[in-house]
PDB file of C-alpha atoms and ligand atoms in Angstrom:
ATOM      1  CA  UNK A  87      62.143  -0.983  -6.597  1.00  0.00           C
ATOM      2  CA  UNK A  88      61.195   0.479  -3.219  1.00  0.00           C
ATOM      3  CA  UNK A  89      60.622   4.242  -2.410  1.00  0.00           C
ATOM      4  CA  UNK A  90      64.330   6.005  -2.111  1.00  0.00           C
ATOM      5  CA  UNK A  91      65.946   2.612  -2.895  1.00  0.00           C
ATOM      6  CA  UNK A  92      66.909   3.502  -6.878  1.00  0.00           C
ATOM      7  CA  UNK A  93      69.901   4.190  -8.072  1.00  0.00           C
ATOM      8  CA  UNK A  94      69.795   7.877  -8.819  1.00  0.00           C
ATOM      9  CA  UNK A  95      72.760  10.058  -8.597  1.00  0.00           C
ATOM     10  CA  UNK A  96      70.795  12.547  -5.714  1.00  0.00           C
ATOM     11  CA  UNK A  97      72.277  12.418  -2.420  1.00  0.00           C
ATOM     12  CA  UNK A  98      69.745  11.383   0.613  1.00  0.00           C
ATOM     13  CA  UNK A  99      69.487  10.043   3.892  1.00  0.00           C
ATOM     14  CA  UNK A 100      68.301   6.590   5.458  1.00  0.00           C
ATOM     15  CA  UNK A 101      67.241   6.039   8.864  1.00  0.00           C
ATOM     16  CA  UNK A 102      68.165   2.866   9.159  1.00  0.00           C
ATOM     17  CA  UNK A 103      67.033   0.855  12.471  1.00  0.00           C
ATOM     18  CA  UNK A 104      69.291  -2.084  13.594  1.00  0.00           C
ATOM     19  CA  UNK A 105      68.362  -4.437  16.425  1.00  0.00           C
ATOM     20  CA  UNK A 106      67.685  -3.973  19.948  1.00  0.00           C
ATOM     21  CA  UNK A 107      69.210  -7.242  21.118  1.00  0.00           C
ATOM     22  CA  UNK A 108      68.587 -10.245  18.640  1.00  0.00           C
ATOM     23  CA  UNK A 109      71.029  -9.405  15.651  1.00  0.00           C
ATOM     24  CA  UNK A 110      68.808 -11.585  13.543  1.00  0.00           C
ATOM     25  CA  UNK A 111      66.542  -9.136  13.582  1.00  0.00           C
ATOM     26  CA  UNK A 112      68.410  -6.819  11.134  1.00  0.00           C
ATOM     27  CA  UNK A 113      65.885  -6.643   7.976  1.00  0.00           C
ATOM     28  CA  UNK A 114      67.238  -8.055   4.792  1.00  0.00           C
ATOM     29  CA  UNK A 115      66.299  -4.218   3.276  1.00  0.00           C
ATOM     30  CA  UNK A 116      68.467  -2.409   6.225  1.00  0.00           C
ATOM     31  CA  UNK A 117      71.494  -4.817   5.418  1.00  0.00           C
ATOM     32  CA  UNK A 118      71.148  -3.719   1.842  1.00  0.00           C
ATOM     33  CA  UNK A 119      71.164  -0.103   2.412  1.00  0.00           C
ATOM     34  CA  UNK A 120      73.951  -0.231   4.836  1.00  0.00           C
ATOM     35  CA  UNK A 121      75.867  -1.814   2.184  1.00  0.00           C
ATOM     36  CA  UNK A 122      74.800   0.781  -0.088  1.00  0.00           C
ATOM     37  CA  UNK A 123      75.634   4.093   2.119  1.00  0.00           C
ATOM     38  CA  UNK A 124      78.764   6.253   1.212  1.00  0.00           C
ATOM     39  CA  UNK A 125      79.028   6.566   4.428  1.00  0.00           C
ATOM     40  CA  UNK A 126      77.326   5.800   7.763  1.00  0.00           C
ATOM     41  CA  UNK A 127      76.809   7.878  10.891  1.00  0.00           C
ATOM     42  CA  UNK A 128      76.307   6.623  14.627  1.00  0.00           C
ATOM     43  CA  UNK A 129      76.225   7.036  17.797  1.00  0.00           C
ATOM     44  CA  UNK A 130      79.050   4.713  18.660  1.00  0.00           C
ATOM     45  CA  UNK A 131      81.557   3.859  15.160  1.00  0.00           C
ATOM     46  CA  UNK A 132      82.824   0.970  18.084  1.00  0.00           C
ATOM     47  CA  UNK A 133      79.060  -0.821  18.236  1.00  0.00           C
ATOM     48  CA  UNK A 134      78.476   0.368  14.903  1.00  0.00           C
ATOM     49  CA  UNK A 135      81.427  -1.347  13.494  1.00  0.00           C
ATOM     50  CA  UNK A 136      80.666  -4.950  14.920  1.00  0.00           C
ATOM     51  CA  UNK A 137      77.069  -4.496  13.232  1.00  0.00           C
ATOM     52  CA  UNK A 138      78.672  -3.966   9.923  1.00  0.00           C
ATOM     53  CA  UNK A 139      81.507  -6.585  10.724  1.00  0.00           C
ATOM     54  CA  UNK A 140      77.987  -9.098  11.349  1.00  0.00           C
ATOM     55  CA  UNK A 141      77.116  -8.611   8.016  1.00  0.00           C
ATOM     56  CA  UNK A 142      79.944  -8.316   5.959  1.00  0.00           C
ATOM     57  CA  UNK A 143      80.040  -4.612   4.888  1.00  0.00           C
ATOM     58  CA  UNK A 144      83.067  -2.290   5.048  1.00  0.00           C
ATOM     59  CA  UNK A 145      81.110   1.214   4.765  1.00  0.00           C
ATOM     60  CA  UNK A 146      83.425   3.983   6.186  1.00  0.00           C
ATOM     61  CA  UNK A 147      81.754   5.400   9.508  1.00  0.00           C
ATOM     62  CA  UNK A 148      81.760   8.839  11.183  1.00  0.00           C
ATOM     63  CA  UNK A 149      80.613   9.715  14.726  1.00  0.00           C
ATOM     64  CA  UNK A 150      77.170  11.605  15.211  1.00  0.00           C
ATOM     65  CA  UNK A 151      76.194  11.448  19.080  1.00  0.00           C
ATOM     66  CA  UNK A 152      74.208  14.062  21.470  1.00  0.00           C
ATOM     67  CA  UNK A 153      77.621  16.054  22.105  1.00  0.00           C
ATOM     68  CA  UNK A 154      77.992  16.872  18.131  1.00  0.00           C
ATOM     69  CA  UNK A 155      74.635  16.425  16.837  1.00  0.00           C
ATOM     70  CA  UNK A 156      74.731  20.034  16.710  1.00  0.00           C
ATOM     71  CA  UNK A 157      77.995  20.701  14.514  1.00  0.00           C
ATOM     72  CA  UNK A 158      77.463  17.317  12.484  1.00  0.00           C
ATOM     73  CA  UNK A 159      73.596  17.580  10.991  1.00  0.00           C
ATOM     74  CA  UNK A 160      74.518  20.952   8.948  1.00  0.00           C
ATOM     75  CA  UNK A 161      77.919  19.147   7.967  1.00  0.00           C
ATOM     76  CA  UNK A 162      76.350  15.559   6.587  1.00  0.00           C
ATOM     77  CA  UNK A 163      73.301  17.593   5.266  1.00  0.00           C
ATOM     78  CA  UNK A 164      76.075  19.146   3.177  1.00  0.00           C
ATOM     79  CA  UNK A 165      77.562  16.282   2.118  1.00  0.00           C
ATOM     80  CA  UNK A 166      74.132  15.002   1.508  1.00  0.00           C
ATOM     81  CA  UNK A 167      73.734  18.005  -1.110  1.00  0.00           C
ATOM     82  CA  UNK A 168      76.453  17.036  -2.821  1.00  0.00           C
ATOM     83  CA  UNK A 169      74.955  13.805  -3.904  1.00  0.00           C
ATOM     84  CA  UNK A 170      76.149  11.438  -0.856  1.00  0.00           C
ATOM     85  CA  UNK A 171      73.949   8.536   0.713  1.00  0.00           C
ATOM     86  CA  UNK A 172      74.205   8.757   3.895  1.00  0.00           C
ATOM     87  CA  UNK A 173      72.927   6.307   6.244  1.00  0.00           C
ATOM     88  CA  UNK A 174      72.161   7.288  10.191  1.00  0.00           C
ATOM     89  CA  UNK A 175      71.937   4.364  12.891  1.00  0.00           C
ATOM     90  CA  UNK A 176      71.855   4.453  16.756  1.00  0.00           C
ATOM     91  CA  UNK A 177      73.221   1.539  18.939  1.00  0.00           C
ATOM     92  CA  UNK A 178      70.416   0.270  19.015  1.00  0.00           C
ATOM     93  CA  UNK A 179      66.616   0.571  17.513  1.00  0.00           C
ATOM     94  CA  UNK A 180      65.204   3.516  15.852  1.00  0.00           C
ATOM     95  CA  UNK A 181      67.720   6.633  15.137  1.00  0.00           C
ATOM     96  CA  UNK A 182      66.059   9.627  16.094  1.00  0.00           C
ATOM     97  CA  UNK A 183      63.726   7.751  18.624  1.00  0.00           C
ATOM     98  CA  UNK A 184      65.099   8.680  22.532  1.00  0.00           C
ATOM     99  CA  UNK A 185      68.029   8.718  19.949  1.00  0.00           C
ATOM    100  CA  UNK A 186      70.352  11.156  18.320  1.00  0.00           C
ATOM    101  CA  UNK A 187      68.831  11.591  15.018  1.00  0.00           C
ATOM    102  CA  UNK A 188      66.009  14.377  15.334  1.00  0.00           C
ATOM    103  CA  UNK A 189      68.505  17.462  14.365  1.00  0.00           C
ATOM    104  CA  UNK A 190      69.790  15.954  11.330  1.00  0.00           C
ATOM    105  CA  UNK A 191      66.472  14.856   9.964  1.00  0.00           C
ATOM    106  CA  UNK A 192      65.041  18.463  10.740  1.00  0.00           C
ATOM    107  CA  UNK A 193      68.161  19.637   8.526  1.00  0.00           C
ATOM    108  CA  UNK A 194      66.823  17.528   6.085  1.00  0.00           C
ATOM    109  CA  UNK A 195      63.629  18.436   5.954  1.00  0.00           C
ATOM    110  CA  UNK A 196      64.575  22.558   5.788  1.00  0.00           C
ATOM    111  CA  UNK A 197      66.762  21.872   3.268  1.00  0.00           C
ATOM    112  CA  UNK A 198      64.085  19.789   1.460  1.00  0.00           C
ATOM    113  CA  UNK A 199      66.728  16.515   1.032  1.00  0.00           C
ATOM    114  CA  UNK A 200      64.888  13.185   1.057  1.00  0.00           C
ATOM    115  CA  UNK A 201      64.749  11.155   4.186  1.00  0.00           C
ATOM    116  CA  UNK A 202      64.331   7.389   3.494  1.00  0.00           C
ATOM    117  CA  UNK A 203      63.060   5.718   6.037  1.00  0.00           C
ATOM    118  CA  UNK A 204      64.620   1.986   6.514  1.00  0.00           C
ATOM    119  CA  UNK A 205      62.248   0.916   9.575  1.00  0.00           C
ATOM    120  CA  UNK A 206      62.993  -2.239  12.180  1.00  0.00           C
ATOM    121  CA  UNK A 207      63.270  -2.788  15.920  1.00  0.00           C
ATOM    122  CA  UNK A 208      61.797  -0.362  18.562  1.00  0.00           C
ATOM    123  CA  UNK A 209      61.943  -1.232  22.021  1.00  0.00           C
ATOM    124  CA  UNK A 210      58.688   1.164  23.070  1.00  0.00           C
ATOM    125  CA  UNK A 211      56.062  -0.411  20.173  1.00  0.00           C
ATOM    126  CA  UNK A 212      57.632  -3.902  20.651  1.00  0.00           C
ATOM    127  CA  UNK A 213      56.882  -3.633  24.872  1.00  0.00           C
ATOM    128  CA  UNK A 214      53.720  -2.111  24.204  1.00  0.00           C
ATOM    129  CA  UNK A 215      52.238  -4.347  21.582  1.00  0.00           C
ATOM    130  CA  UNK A 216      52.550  -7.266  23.767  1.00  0.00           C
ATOM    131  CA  UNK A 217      51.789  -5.969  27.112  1.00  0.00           C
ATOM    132  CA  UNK A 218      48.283  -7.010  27.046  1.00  0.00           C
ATOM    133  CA  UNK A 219      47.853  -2.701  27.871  1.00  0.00           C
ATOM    134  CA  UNK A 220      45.425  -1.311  25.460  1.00  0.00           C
ATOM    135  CA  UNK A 221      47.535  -0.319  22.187  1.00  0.00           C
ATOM    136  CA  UNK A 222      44.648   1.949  20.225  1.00  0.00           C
ATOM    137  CA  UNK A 223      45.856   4.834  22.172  1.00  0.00           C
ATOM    138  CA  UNK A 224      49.294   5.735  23.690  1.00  0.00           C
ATOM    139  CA  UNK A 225      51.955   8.030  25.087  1.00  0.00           C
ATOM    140  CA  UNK A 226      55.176   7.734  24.377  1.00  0.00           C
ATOM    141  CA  UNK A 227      57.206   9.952  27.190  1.00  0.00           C
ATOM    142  CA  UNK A 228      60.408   8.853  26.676  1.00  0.00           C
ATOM    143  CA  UNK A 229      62.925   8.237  29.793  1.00  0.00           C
ATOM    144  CA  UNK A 230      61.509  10.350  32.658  1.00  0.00           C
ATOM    145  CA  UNK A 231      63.547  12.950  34.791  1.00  0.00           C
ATOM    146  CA  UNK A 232      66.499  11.615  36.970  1.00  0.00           C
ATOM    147  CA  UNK A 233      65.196  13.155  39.832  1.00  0.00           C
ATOM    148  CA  UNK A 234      62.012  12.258  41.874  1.00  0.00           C
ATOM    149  CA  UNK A 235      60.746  15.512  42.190  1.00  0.00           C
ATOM    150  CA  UNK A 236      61.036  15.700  38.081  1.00  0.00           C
ATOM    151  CA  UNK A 237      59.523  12.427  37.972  1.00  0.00           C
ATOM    152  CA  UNK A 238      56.281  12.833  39.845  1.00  0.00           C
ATOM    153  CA  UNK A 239      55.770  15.936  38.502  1.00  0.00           C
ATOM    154  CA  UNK A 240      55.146  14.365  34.324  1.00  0.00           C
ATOM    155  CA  UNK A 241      53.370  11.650  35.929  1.00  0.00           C
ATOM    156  CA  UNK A 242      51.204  13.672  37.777  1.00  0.00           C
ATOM    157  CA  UNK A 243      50.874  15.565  34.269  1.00  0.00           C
ATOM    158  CA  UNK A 244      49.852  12.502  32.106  1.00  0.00           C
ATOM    159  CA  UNK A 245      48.370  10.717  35.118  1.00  0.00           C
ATOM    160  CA  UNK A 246      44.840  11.102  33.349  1.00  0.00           C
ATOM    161  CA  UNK A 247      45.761  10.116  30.073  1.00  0.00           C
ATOM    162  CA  UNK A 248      42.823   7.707  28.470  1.00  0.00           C
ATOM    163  CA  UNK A 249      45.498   4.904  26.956  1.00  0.00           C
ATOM    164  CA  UNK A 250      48.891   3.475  27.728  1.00  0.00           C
ATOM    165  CA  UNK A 251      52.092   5.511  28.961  1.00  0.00           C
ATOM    166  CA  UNK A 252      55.133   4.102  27.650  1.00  0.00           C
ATOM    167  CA  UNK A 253      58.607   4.940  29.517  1.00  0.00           C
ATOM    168  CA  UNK A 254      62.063   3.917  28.745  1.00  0.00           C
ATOM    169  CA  UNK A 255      63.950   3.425  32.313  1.00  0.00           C
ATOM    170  CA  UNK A 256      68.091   2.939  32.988  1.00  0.00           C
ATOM    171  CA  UNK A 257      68.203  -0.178  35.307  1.00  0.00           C
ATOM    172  CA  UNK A 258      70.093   2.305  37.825  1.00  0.00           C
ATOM    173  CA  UNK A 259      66.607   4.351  38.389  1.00  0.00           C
ATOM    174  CA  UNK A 260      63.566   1.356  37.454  1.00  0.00           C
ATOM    175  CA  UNK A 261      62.874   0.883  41.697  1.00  0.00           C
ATOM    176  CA  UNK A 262      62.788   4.435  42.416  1.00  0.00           C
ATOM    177  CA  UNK A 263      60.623   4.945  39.067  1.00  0.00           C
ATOM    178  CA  UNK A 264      58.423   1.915  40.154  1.00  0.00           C
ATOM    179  CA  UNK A 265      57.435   4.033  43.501  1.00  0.00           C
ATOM    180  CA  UNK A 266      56.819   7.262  42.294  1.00  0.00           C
ATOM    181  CA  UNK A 267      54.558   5.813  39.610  1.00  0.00           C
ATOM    182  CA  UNK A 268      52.972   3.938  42.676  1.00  0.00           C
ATOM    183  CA  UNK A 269      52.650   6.928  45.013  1.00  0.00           C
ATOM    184  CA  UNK A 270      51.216   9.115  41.633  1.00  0.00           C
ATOM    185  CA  UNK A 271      49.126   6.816  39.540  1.00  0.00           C
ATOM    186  CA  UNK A 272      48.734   4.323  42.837  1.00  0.00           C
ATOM    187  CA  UNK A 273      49.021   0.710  43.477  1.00  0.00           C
ATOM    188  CA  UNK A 274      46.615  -0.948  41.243  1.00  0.00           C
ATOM    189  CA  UNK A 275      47.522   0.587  37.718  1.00  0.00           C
ATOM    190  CA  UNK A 276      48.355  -2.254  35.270  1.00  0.00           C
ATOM    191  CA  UNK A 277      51.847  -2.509  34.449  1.00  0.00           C
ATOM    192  CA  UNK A 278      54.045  -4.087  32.223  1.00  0.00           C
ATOM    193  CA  UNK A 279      57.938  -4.042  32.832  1.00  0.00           C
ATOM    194  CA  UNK A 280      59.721  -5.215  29.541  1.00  0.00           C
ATOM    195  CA  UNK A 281      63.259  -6.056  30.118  1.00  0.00           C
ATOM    196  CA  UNK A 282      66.011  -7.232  27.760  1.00  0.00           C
ATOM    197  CA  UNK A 283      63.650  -7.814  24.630  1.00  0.00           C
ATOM    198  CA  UNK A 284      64.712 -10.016  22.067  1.00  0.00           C
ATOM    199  CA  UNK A 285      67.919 -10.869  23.809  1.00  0.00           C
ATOM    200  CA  UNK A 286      68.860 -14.584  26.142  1.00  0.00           C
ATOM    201  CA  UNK A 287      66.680 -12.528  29.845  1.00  0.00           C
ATOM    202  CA  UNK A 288      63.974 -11.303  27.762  1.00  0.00           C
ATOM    203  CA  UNK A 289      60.977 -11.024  30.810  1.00  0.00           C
ATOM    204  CA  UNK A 290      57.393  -9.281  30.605  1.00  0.00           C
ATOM    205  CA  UNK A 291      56.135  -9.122  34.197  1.00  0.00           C
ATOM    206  CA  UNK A 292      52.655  -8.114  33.911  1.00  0.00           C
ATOM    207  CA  UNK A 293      50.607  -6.918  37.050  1.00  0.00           C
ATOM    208  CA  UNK A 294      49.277  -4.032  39.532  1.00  0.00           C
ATOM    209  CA  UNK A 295      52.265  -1.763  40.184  1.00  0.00           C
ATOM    210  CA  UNK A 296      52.266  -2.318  43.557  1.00  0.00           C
ATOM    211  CA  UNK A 297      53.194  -6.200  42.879  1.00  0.00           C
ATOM    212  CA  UNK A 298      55.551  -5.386  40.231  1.00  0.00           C
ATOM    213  CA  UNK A 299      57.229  -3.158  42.618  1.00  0.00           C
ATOM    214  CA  UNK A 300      57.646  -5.777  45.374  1.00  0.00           C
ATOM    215  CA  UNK A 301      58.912  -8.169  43.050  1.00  0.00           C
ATOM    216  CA  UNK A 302      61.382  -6.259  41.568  1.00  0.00           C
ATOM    217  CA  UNK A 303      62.994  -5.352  44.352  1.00  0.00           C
ATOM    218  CA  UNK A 304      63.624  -8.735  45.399  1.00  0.00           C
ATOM    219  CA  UNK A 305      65.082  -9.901  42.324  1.00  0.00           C
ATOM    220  CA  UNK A 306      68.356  -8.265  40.849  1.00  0.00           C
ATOM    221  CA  UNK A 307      66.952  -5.595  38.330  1.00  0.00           C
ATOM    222  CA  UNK A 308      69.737  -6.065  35.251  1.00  0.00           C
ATOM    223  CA  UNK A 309      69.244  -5.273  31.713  1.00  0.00           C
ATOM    224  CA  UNK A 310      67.542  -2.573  29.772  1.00  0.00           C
ATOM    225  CA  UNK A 311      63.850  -1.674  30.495  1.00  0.00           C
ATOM    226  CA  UNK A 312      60.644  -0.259  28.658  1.00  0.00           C
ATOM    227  CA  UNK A 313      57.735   0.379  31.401  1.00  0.00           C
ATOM    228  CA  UNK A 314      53.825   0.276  29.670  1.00  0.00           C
ATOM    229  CA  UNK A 315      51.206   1.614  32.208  1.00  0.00           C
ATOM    230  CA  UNK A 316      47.654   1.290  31.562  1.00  0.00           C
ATOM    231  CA  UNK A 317      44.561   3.565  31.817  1.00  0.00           C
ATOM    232  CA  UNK A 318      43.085   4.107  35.221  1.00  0.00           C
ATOM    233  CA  UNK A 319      40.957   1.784  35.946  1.00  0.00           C
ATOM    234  CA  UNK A 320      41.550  -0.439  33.013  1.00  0.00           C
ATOM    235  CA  UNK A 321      41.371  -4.592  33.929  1.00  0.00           C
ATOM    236  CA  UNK A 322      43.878  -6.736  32.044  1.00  0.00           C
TER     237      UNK A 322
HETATM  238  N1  LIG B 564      66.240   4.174  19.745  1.00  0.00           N
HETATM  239  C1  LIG B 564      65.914   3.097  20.662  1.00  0.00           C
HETATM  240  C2  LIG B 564      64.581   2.491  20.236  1.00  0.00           C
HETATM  241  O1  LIG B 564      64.169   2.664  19.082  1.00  0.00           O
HETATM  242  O2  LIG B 564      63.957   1.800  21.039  1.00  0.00           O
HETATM  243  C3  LIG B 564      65.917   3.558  22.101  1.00  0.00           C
HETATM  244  C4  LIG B 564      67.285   3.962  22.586  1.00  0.00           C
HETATM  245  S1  LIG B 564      67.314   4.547  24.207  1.00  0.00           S
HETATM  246  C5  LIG B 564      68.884   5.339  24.304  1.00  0.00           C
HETATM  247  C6  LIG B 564      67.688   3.119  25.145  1.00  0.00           C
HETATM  248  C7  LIG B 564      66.510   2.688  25.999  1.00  0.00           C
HETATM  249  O3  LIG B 564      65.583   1.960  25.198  1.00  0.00           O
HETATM  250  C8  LIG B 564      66.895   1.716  27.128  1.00  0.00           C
HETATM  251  O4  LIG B 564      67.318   2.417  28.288  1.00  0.00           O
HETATM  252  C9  LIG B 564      65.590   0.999  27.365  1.00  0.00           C
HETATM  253  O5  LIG B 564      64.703   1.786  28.125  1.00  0.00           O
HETATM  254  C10 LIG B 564      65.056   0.882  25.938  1.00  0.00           C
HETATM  255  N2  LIG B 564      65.530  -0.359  25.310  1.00  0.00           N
HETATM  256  C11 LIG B 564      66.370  -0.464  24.263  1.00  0.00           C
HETATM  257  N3  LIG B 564      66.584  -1.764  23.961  1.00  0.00           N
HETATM  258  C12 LIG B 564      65.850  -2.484  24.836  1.00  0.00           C
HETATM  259  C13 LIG B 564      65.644  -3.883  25.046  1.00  0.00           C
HETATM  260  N4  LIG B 564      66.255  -4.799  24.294  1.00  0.00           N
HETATM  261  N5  LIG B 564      64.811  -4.257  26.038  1.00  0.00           N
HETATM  262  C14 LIG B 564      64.200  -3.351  26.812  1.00  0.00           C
HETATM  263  N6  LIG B 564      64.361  -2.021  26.662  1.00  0.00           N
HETATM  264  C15 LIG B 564      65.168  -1.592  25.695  1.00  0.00           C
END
């Protein structure tokens, strides 16, 4: 039997990661232990609910999102006291990863309850292992500020890094991102742009920034994006 998966009475939580496009990608051990849960929070019970309609599983849900992260992770940590398995997803990927997730795991953790990890999908290790950008040393930054100024200022910041930057864009913001990254890391940085992985428009355009950015704007940008930059001066 597999760490956290036996069948004692103590309550804990799994952080269970569902896919990021291709359903088919839901592990055969994350089906199980959705199955399994008392109970199940996510972001969204509505996208939540058509996972768990995929697989067959009627597992009562509750809501845990940014705007109640705050009053839910001391409430399911309770619950999770009394003996409850309680499993956390996000929409889509890893919970807790650019994800609501981190409070209720640090609740956890205080409170010394286990935290099971279930693991699957992520869109930022799935972009950056095939990129073809070196993977033995990376940054993970997350989406960057909405606003330009914001923008240039933690690329200027990591500009020097000595491995891949890896940046999770809205398809509203990817051109303006693409030209601040080309007026701060300039035009011949290696770049991949990722865009609907695992899903019917999965794409990996792979070039100098400054051709990615031309490119882009021509086409229409749709879809969900992970950017991986490489090291100055690095040659694909
Ligand atoms: N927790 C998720 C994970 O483990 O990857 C990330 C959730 S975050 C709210 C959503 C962002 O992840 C999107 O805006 C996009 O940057 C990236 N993303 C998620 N799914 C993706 C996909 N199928 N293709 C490309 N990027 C994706």
């Amino acid at each position: 039997m597999n760490k956290g998966d036996e069948s004692s009475s103590a309550g804990l939580l799994y952080l269970i990661a569902t896919p990021i496009g291709n359903l088919a990608d839901l592990s055969l051990r994350a089906k199980e232990t959705l199955e399994a849960c008392d109970l199940i929070a996510c972001e969204d019970t509505r996208v939540t609910a058509k996972l768990l309609a995929h697989i067959g599983a009627k597992v009562p849900t509750t809501s845990y999102r940014e705007e109640n992260e705050r009053r839910k992770a001391p409430e399911l940590a309770d619950r999770i006291e009394r003996g409850e398995k309680i499993g956390l997803v996000s929409d889509a990927g890893f919970p807790a990863i650019s994800d609501p997730g981190f409070r209720l795991v640090r609740e956890c953790r205080r409170r010394k309850l286990p935290v099971v990890p279930v693991p699957g999908p992520n869109a930022a290790i799935t972009a950056l292992a095939v990129s073809g950008l070196p993977t033995d040393k990376f940054l993970y930054l997350g989406f960057l500020p909405n606003k330009s100024a914001g923008r240039c200022k933690v690329l200027e910041q990591w500009k020097g890094f000595a491995g891949s930057l890896i940046i999770y864009e809205s398809k509203y913001r990817v051109e303006k991102a693409l030209a601040d990254m080309e007026k701060v890391l300039g035009p011949d940085r290696n770049l991949c742009i990722a865009r609907e992985i695992t899903k019917i428009h999965e794409t990996f355009n792979i070039g100098k920034i400054s051709d990615l950015k031309t490119s882009f704007a021509e086409k229409s940008g749709k879809g969900e994006f992970v950017l991986v930059v490489g090291p100055e001066g690095y040659v694909l």
